[in-house]
Amino acid sequence: MTASPPFWETTALADMTRSEWESLCDGCGRCCLHKLRDDDTEELYYTSVACRLLNTKTCQCENYPNRHRKVQDCVTLTPDMIDTLDWLPPDCAYRRLAEGRGLPAWHPLISGTPETVISAGASAAGRCISERRAGALEDYIVTWPGQPAATE
């Protein structure tokens, strides 16, 4: 008997259930890092400074259900906004699927474990600092959040 293809290969982003949509997030935490944009050039700069709700060791939001009440500018991704967000990591599942690419081998839906996100170098776990401890964001500019993970 042939196995059915996984939902992300057969269902458009806009048609996914909430559960399917949420499961696409690999938990890397890179979208929860602060970004800076140059007012003159519009150039985007990533920082290693995380939202105060992000656990910097696990990259899990410590208050996901109530995050919008705690962090007013927290973004809730929707299918229609994916193409407009230039700051999503290049290997973000939402971005990859919107671009017609599949999920990377390290994605938990493929590997069966969230640990592969860390071992592939896709996670911000252990590589970021909470905004509660950081100083000026300009002092924490890095390039890795905007780079693909080391392994596909």
Short mmCIF file of C-alpha atoms in Angstrom, two decimals:
data_model
loop_
_atom_site.label_atom_id
_atom_site.label_comp_id
_atom_site.label_asym_id
_atom_site.label_seq_id
_atom_site.Cartn_x
_atom_site.Cartn_y
_atom_site.Cartn_z
CA MET A 1 0.00 0.00 0.00
CA THR A 2 1.34 3.44 -0.93
CA ALA A 3 1.48 6.09 1.77
CA SER A 4 -0.33 9.35 1.15
CA PRO A 5 1.89 12.35 0.54
CA PRO A 6 2.28 14.63 3.56
CA PHE A 7 -0.19 17.50 3.94
CA TRP A 8 2.39 20.20 3.11
CA GLU A 9 2.85 18.65 -0.34
CA THR A 10 -0.87 18.50 -1.14
CA THR A 11 -2.44 21.43 0.70
CA ALA A 12 -1.97 25.09 -0.18
CA LEU A 13 -0.83 27.26 2.72
CA ALA A 14 -4.13 29.15 2.66
CA ASP A 15 -6.09 25.89 2.91
CA MET A 16 -4.26 24.38 5.88
CA THR A 17 -5.96 23.81 9.19
CA ARG A 18 -4.66 25.78 12.14
CA SER A 19 -2.96 22.63 13.43
CA GLU A 20 -1.26 21.97 10.09
CA TRP A 21 -0.18 25.61 9.81
CA GLU A 22 1.27 25.69 13.32
CA SER A 23 3.13 22.40 12.78
CA LEU A 24 5.08 23.98 9.91
CA CYS A 25 6.98 26.17 12.36
CA ASP A 26 10.27 24.42 13.02
CA GLY A 27 10.85 26.32 16.26
CA CYS A 28 14.14 27.86 15.17
CA GLY A 29 13.34 31.16 16.89
CA ARG A 30 15.01 33.26 14.18
CA CYS A 31 11.80 35.17 13.42
CA CYS A 32 11.69 36.16 17.11
CA LEU A 33 15.03 37.97 16.85
CA HIS A 34 14.98 41.73 16.53
CA LYS A 35 15.78 43.20 13.15
CA LEU A 36 16.84 46.69 12.22
CA ARG A 37 16.11 48.48 8.96
CA ASP A 38 18.12 51.41 7.67
CA ASP A 39 15.73 54.32 7.12
CA ASP A 40 17.66 55.60 4.11
CA THR A 41 18.59 52.41 2.28
CA GLU A 42 15.87 50.03 3.57
CA GLU A 43 18.69 47.50 4.17
CA LEU A 44 17.76 44.84 6.72
CA TYR A 45 20.06 43.94 9.61
CA TYR A 46 19.53 40.91 11.80
CA THR A 47 20.49 40.90 15.45
CA SER A 48 21.05 38.13 17.97
CA VAL A 49 18.67 39.84 20.40
CA ALA A 50 15.55 37.82 21.10
CA CYS A 51 12.08 38.89 22.11
CA ARG A 52 11.72 38.85 25.88
CA LEU A 53 9.28 35.92 25.66
CA LEU A 54 11.69 33.66 23.76
CA ASN A 55 13.53 31.12 25.89
CA THR A 56 17.06 31.57 24.53
CA LYS A 57 18.03 27.99 25.35
CA THR A 58 15.02 26.17 23.83
CA CYS A 59 13.73 28.80 21.38
CA GLN A 60 10.20 28.26 22.64
CA CYS A 61 7.91 31.18 23.34
CA GLU A 62 7.26 31.23 27.06
CA ASN A 63 3.74 32.60 26.64
CA TYR A 64 2.68 31.69 23.11
CA PRO A 65 -1.12 31.84 23.65
CA ASN A 66 -0.88 35.36 25.14
CA ARG A 67 2.13 36.69 23.24
CA HIS A 68 0.22 39.51 21.54
CA ARG A 69 -0.92 40.91 24.87
CA LYS A 70 2.65 40.87 26.17
CA VAL A 71 4.45 41.94 22.98
CA GLN A 72 2.39 44.35 20.92
CA ASP A 73 4.48 44.03 17.74
CA CYS A 74 4.56 40.22 17.72
CA VAL A 75 3.66 39.09 14.20
CA THR A 76 1.17 36.33 13.54
CA LEU A 77 2.09 34.86 10.18
CA THR A 78 -0.69 34.31 7.69
CA PRO A 79 -0.49 32.78 4.22
CA ASP A 80 -1.15 36.07 2.45
CA MET A 81 1.71 37.89 4.17
CA ILE A 82 4.51 35.37 3.57
CA ASP A 83 5.55 36.90 0.24
CA THR A 84 5.77 40.37 1.77
CA LEU A 85 8.11 39.54 4.65
CA ASP A 86 11.74 39.87 3.58
CA TRP A 87 12.99 39.05 7.07
CA LEU A 88 11.82 35.43 7.25
CA PRO A 89 14.82 33.07 7.34
CA PRO A 90 15.60 31.58 3.92
CA ASP A 91 14.82 28.08 5.15
CA CYS A 92 11.64 28.97 7.05
CA ALA A 93 9.03 26.32 6.14
CA TYR A 94 6.39 28.96 5.39
CA ARG A 95 8.73 30.77 3.03
CA ARG A 96 10.02 27.58 1.41
CA LEU A 97 6.53 26.26 0.72
CA ALA A 98 5.34 29.64 -0.59
CA GLU A 99 8.31 29.56 -2.99
CA GLY A 100 7.45 26.04 -4.15
CA ARG A 101 10.32 24.36 -2.30
CA GLY A 102 9.92 21.40 0.04
CA LEU A 103 10.88 21.12 3.67
CA PRO A 104 14.55 20.56 4.53
CA ALA A 105 15.61 17.15 5.86
CA TRP A 106 16.21 18.64 9.33
CA HIS A 107 12.64 19.94 9.69
CA PRO A 108 10.86 18.16 12.58
CA LEU A 109 8.01 17.06 10.30
CA ILE A 110 10.60 15.19 8.22
CA SER A 111 13.09 14.10 10.88
CA GLY A 112 10.55 13.36 13.60
CA THR A 113 12.48 15.30 16.22
CA PRO A 114 13.02 19.00 17.00
CA GLU A 115 16.67 18.35 17.87
CA THR A 116 17.59 18.29 14.18
CA VAL A 117 16.81 22.00 13.92
CA ILE A 118 19.64 22.64 16.39
CA SER A 119 22.07 20.11 14.92
CA ALA A 120 21.55 21.56 11.43
CA GLY A 121 22.48 25.02 12.66
CA ALA A 122 19.04 26.44 11.92
CA SER A 123 18.15 27.29 15.51
CA ALA A 124 18.85 30.46 17.48
CA ALA A 125 19.07 28.30 20.62
CA GLY A 126 22.20 29.23 22.54
CA ARG A 127 23.11 31.87 19.93
CA CYS A 128 20.93 34.73 21.12
CA ILE A 129 20.44 36.98 24.11
CA SER A 130 17.18 38.18 25.61
CA GLU A 131 16.22 41.80 25.03
CA ARG A 132 16.03 42.05 28.82
CA ARG A 133 19.80 41.52 29.04
CA ALA A 134 20.99 43.17 25.84
CA GLY A 135 22.01 46.76 25.39
CA ALA A 136 21.75 48.64 22.12
CA LEU A 137 20.52 46.42 19.28
CA GLU A 138 23.24 47.86 17.02
CA ASP A 139 25.82 46.10 19.20
CA TYR A 140 24.33 42.70 18.30
CA ILE A 141 24.15 42.80 14.51
CA VAL A 142 24.83 39.35 13.01
CA THR A 143 24.31 37.70 9.63
CA TRP A 144 23.48 34.08 10.53
CA PRO A 145 19.70 34.51 11.01
CA GLY A 146 19.43 35.48 7.34
CA GLN A 147 21.55 32.58 6.10
CA PRO A 148 20.35 29.07 5.24
CA ALA A 149 21.14 26.34 7.76
CA ALA A 150 24.42 24.51 7.21
CA THR A 151 22.65 21.38 6.00
CA GLU A 152 19.65 20.97 3.75
#
